[in-house]
Tab-separated table of C-alpha atoms in Angstrom:
chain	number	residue	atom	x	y	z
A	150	UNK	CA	23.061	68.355	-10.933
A	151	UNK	CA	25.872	70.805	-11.325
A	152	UNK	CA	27.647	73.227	-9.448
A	153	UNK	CA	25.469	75.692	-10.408
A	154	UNK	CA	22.644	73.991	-8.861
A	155	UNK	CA	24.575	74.201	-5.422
A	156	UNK	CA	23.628	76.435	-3.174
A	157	UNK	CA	26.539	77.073	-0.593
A	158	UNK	CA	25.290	77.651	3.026
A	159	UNK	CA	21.690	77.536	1.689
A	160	UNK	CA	21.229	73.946	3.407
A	161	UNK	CA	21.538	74.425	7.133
A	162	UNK	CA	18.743	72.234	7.901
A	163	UNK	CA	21.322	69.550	6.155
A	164	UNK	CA	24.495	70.276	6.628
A	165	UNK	CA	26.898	72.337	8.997
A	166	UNK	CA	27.100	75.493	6.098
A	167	UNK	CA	31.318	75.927	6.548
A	168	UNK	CA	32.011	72.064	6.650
A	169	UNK	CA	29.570	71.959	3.653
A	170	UNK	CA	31.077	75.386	1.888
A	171	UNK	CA	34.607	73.509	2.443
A	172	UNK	CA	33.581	70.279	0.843
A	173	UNK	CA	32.051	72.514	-2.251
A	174	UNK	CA	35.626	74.038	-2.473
A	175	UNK	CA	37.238	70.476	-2.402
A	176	UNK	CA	34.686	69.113	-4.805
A	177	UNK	CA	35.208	72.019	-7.562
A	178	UNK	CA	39.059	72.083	-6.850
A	179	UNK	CA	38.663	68.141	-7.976
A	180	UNK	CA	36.554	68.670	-10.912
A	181	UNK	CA	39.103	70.856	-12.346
A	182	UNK	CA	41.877	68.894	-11.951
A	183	UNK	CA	41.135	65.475	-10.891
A	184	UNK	CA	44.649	63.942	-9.064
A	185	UNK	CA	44.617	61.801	-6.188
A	186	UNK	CA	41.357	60.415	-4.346
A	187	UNK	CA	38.878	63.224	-2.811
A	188	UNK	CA	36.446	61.482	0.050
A	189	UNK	CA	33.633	62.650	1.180
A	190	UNK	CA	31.895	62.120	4.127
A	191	UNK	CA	28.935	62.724	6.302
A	192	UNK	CA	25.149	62.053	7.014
A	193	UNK	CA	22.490	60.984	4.866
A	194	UNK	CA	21.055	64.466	2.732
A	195	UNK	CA	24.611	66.392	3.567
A	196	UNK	CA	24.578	67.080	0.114
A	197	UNK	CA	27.605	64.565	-0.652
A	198	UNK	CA	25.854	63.268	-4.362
A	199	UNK	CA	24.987	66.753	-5.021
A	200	UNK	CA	28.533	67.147	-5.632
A	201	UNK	CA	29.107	63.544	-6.728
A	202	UNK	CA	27.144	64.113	-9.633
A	203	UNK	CA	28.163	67.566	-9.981
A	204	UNK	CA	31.810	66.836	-10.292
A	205	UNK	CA	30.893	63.881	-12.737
A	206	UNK	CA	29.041	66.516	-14.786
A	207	UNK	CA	31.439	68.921	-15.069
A	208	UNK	CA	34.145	66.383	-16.228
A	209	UNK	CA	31.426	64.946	-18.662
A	210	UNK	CA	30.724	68.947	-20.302
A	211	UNK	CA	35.071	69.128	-20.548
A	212	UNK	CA	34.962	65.973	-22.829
A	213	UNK	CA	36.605	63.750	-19.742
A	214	UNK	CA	35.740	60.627	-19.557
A	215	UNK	CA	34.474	59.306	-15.879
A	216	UNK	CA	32.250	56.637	-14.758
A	217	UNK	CA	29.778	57.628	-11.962
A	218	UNK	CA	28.391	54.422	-9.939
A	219	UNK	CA	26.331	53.970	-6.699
A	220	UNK	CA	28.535	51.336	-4.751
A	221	UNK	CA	25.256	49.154	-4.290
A	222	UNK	CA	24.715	49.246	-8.346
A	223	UNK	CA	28.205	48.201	-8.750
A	224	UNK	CA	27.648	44.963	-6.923
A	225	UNK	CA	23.958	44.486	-8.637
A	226	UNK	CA	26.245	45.321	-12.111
A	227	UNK	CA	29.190	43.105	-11.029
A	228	UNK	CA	26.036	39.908	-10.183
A	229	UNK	CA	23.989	40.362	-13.165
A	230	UNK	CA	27.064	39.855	-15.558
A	231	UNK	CA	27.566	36.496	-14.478
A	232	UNK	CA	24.239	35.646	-16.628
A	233	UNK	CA	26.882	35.774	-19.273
A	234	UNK	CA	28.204	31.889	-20.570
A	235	UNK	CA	31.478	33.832	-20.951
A	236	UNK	CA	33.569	35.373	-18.572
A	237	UNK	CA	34.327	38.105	-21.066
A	238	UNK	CA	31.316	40.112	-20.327
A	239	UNK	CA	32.055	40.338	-16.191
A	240	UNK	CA	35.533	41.402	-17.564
A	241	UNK	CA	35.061	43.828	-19.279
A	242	UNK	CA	32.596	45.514	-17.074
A	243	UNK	CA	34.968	44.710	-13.798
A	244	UNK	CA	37.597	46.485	-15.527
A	245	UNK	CA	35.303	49.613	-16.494
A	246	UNK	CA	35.353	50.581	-12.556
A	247	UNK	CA	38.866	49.108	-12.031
A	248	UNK	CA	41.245	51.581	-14.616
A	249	UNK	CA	38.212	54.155	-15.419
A	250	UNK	CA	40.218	57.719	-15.968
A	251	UNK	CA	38.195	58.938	-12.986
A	252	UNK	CA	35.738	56.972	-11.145
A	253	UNK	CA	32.935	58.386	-8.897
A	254	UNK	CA	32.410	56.407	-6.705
A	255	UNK	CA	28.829	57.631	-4.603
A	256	UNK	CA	27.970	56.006	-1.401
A	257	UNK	CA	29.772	53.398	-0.384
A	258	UNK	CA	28.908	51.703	2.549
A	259	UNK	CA	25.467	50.981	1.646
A	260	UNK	CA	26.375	47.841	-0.663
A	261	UNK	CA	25.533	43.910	0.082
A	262	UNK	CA	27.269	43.206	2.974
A	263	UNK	CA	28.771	40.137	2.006
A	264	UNK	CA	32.211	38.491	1.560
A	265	UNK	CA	31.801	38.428	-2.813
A	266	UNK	CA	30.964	42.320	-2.649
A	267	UNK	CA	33.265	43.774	0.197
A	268	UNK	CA	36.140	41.713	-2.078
A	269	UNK	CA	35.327	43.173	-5.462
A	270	UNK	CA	34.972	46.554	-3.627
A	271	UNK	CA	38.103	46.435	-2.119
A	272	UNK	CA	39.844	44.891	-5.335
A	273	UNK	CA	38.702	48.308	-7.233
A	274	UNK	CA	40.025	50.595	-4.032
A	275	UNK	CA	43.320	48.408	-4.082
A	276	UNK	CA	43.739	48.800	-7.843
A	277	UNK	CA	43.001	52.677	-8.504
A	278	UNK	CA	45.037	52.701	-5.153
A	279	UNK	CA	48.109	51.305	-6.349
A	280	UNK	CA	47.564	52.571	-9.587
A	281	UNK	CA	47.088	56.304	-8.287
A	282	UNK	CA	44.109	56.844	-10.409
A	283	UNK	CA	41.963	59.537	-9.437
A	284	UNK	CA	38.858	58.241	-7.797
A	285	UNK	CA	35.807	60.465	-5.959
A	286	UNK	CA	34.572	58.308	-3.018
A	287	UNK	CA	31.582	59.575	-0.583
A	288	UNK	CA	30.137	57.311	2.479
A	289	UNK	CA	28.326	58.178	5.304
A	290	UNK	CA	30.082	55.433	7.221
A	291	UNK	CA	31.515	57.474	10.237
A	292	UNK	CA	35.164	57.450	10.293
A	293	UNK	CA	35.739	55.590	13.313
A	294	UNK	CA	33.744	52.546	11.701
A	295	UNK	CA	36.132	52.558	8.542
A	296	UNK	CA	38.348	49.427	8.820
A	297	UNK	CA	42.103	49.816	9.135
A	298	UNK	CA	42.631	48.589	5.082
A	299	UNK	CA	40.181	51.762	4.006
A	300	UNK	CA	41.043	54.088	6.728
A	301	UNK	CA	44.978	53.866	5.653
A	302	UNK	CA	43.942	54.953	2.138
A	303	UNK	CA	41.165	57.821	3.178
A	304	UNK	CA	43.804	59.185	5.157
A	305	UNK	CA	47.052	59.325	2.947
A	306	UNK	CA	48.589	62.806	3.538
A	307	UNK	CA	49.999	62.585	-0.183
A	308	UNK	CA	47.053	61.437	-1.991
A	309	UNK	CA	43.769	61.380	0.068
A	310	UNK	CA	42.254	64.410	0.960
A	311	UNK	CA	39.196	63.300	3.342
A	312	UNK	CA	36.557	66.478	3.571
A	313	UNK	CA	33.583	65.623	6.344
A	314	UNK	CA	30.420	67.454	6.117
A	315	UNK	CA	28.968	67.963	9.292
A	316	UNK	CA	24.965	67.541	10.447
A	317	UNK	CA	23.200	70.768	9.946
A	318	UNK	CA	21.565	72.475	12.568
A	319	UNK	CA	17.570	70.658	12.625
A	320	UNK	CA	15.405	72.443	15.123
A	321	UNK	CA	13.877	69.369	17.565
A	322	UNK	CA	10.758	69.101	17.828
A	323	UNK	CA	9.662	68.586	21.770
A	324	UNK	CA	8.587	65.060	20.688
A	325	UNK	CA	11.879	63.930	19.797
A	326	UNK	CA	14.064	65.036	22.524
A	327	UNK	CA	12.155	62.571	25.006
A	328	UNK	CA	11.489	65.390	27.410
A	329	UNK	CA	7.438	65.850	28.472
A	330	UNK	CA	6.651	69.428	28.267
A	331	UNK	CA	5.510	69.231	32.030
A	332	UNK	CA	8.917	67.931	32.858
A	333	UNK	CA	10.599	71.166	30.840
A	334	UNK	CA	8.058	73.387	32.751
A	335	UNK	CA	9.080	71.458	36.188
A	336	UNK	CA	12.738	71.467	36.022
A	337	UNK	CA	14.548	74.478	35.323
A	338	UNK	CA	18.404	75.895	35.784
A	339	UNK	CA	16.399	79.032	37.217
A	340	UNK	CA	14.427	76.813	39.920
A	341	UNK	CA	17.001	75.023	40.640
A	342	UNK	CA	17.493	74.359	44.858
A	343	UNK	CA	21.090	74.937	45.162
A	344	UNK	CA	20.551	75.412	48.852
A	345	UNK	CA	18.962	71.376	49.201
A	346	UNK	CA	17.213	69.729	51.188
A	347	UNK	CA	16.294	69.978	54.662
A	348	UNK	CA	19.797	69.321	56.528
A	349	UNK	CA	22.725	69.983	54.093
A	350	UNK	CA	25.685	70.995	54.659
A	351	UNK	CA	27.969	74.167	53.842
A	352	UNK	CA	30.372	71.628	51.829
A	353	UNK	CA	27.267	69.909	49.809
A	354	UNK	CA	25.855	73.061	49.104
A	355	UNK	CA	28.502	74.297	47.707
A	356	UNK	CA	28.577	71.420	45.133
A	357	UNK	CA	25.280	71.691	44.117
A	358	UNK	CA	26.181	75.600	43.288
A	359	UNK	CA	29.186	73.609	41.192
A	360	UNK	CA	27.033	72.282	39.558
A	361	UNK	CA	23.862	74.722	38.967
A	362	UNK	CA	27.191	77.120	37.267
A	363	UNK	CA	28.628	74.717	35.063
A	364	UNK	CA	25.418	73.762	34.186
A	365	UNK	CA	24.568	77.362	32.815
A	366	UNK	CA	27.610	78.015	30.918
A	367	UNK	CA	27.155	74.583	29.312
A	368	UNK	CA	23.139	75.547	28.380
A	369	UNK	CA	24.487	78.958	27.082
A	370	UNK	CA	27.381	77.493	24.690
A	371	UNK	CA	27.148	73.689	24.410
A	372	UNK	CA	30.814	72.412	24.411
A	373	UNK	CA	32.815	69.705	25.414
A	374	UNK	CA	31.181	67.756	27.567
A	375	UNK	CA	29.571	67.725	31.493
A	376	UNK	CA	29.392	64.763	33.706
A	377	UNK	CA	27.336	65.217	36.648
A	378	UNK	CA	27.466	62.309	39.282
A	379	UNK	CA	26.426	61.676	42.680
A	380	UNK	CA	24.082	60.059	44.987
A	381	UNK	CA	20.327	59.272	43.987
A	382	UNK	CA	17.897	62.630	44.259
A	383	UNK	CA	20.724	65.804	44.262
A	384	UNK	CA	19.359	67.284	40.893
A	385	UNK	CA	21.507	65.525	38.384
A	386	UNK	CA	18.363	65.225	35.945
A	387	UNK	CA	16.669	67.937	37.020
A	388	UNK	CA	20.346	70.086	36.060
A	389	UNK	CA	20.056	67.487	32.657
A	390	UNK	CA	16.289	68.888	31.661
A	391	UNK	CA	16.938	72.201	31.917
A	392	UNK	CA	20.074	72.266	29.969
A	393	UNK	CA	17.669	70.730	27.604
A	394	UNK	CA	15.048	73.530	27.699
A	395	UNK	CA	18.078	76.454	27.246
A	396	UNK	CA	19.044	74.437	23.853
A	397	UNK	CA	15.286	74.210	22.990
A	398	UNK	CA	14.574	77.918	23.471
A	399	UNK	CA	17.748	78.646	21.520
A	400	UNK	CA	17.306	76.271	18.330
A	401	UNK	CA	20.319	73.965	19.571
A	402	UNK	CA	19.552	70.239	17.903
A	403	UNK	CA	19.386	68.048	21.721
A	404	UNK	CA	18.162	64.794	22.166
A	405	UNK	CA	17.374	63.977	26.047
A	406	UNK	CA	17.188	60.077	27.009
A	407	UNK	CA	17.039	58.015	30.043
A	408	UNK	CA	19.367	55.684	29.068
A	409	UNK	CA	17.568	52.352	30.113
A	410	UNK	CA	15.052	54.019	27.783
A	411	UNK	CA	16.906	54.828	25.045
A	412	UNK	CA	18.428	50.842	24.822
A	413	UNK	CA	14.555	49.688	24.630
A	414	UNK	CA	13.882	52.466	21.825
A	415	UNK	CA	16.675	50.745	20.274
A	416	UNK	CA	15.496	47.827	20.135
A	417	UNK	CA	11.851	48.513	19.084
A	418	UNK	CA	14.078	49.652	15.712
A	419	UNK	CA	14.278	45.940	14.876
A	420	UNK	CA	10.158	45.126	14.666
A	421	UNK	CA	9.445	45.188	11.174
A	422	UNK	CA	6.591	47.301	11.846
A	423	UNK	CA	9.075	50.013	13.367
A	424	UNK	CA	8.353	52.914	11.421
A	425	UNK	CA	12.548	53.930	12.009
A	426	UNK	CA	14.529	51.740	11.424
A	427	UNK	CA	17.923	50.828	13.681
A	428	UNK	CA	20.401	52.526	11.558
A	429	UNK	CA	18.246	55.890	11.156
A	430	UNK	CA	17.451	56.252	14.604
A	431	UNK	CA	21.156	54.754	15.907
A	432	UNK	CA	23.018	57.550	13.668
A	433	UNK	CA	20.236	60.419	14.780
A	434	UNK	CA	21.542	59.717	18.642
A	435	UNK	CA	25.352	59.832	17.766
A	436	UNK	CA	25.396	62.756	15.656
A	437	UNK	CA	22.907	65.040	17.510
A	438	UNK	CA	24.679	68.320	18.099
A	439	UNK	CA	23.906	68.219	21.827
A	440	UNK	CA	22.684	64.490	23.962
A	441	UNK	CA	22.289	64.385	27.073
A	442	UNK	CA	21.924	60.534	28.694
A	443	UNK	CA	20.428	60.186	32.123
A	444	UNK	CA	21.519	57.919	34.539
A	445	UNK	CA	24.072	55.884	33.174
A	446	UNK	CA	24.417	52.956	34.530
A	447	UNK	CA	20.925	51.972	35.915
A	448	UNK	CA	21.222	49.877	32.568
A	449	UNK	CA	20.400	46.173	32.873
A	450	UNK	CA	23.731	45.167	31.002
A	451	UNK	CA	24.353	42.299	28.398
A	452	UNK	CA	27.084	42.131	25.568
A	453	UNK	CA	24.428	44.025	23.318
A	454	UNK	CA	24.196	46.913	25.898
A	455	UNK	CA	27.427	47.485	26.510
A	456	UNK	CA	28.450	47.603	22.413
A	457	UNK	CA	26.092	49.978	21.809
A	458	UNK	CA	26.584	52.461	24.374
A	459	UNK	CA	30.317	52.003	23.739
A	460	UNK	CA	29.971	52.923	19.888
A	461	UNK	CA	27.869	55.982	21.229
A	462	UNK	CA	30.388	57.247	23.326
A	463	UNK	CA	33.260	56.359	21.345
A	464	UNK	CA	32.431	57.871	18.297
A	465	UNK	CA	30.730	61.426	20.691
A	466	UNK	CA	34.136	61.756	22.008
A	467	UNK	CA	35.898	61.076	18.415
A	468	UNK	CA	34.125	63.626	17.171
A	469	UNK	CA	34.046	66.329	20.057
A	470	UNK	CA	30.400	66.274	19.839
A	471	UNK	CA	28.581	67.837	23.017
A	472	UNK	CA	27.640	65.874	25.689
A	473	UNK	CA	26.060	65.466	28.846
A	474	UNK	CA	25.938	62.162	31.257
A	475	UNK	CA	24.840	62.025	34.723
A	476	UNK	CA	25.327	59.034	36.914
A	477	UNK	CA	25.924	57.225	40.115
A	478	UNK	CA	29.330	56.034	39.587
A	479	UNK	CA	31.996	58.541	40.843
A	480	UNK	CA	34.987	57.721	38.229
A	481	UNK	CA	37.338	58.649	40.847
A	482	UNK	CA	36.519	55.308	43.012
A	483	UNK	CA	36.378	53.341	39.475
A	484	UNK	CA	37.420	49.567	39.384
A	485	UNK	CA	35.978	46.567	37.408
A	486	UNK	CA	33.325	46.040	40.422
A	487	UNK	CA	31.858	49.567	40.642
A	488	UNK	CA	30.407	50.268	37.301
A	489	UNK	CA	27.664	48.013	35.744
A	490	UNK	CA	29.833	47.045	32.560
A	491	UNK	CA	32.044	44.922	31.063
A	492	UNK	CA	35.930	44.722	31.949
A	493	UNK	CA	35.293	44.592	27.749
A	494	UNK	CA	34.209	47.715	27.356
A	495	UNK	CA	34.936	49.727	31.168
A	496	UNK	CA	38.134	51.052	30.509
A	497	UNK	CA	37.522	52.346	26.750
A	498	UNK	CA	34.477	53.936	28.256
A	499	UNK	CA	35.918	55.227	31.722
A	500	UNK	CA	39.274	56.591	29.752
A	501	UNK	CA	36.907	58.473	28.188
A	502	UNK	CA	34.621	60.270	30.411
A	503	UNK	CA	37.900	61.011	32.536
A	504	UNK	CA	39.597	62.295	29.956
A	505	UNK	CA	39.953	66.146	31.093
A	506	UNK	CA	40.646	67.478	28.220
A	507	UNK	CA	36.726	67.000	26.801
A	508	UNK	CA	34.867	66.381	29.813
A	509	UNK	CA	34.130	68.754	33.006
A	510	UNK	CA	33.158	66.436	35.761
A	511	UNK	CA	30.964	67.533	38.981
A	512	UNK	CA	30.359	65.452	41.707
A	513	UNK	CA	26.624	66.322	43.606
A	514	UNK	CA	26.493	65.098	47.301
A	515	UNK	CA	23.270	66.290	49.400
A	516	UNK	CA	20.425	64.738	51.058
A	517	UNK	CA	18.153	63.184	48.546
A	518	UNK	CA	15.405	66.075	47.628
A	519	UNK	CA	12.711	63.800	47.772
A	520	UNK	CA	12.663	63.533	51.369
A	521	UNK	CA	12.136	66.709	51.990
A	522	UNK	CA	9.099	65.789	54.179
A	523	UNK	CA	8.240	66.665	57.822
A	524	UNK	CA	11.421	68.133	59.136
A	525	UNK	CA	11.854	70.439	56.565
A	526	UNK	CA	8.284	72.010	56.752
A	527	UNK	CA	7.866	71.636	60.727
A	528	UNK	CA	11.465	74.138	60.481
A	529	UNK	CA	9.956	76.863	58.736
């Protein structure tokens, strides 16, 4: 793998092509003269040990000497040369990855998670650290996970420079965004009832128009993000799905779930006979370009719930990724009683979704459409 084996932009389905084009830059930049600690971060096949290796490479064909490691083999290395009677041999291989001219280090995150690894692993980061020797780093460990010790160094102005690549653009298929087709079909932003049901009002109409409008721009350029709220049966889902359909029809990566749903899809991840895995599926929620979660708060809540829909939205927000959220709690009447969560975790969560810098909030009040019945036909 070198650079000429990159091809920049030519991995959309991958990575986001200028995040990507910038890390190439970074990465060749490095390899030419390597000063300071490059990191490099984003999801799994972003391309982040294509340049690994290719910046190890190039330094390799300039007669520079560099040691290239997956974190994980580092630890297995680190374990194996304990066989040794002598501590000589653990050492001497220790201090291969601790004062190596440039050390490439590919991955990390992925190691043992125990207390003997994350110690050697942050003995060689403290070291090269403190000794300012240049070290290549790439994790897919989003940055808000990072503990404050690693995040401190990543981030140093004067000798970090911390490139992230972002998810490319994947075209869903209609299986995965958790959306029947019959459902697409049904609920539309074109059939859309902004008029309601049988009996509302000049004022609730008019919300439900609020809503059918911001509802459109959203579909047509996903930004930011929209949180619809109101009563039970206004249209907040049927707004949701057809959002949905727009980024469908227009190649936009969405995932739709129901959010009690998506907690026991979760779940299923830990059966061994789960053919995803938590991690996979957790990171393919969070870093969808556009998700849309229905209904939160009909969640049946436990300490497990509530982390894991807080790590969702925390890290969404963090990294102004679009999003949609309907629900029956109006923010603006928020205290610990009126939300289904954790005094924990219900400010964190609320400070977000109010925040009006990210999110446009409409509220939905009409007469549920599902009662449409009698009245309404016997009037026509």
């Amino acid at each position: 793998m070198t650079f000429n084996d990159v091809r920049v932009g030519g991995y959309e389905e991958f990575s986001e092509p200028v995040s990507f084009r910038n890390a190439y830059h970074e990465a060749t930049g490095f390899a030419h003269d390597p000063k300071g600690w490059l990191v490099i971060s984003g999801p799994s096949g972003g391309g982040k040990t294509l340049l690994a290796a290719a910046i190890t490479n190039f330094l390799i064909s300039n007669k520079r000497a560099v040691r290239y490691v997956l974190s994980s083999n580092l630890i297995d290395q680190l374990r194996s040369s304990f066989d040794n009677e002598s501590d000589e041999h653990f050492s001497t291989l220790f201090s291969q990855f601790l004062d190596a001219p440039v050390l490439v280090l590919d991955d990390l995150g992925h190691q043992s998670d125990t207390p003997w690894a994350n110690e050697k692993l942050d003995q060689v980061l403290t070291n090269r650290f403190n000794k300012r020797l240049p070290t290549v780093i790439t994790t897919s460990v989003p940055r808000d996970e990072l503990d404050n010790r690693t995040l401190t160094r990543f981030s140093d102005p004067y000798f970090s420079k911390y490139i992230h690549i972002k998810q490319g653009r994947k075209k869903t298929q209609l299986e995965e965004t958790g959306i029947s087709p019959r459902l697409l079909s049904k609920m539309t932003l074109k059939n859309f009832n902004s008029r309601g049901a049988y009996g509302t009002s000049v004022a609730a109409k008019r919300t439900l128009k609020e809503a059918l409008d911001v509802a459109k721009s959203f579909a047509e350029q996903p930004s930011g993000w929209l949180y619809l709220h109101g009563p039970t049966g206004v249209g907040k889902t049927h707004l949701s799905v057809g959002i949905a359909d727009i980024c469908l029809k227009t190649d936009v990566d969405v995932i739709f779930r129901f959010v009690p749903d998506l907690l026991d899809q979760l779940r299923k991840t830990y059966d061994p006979k789960s053919i995803s895995g938590f991690d996979q599926t957790f990171d393919r929620i969070r870093n969808c370009e556009v998700l849309i979660l229905d209904d939160l708060g009909a969640e049946v809540t436990t300490s497990w719930v509530e982390e894991k829909l807080f790590q969702i939205i925390v890290h969404r927000h963090n990294e102004m990724l679009s999003t949609v959220i309907t629900s029956r709690i109006d923010l603006s009447d928020y205290d610990s009683k009126s939300i289904n969560i954790s005094t924990r975790f219900a400010e964190p969560i609320v400070s977000r979704l109010r925040d009006a810098h990210v999110v446009t909030e409409r509220y939905m009040h009409a007469p549920d459409f599902r009662y449409r019945g009698s009245k309404n036909n016997n009037s026509r």
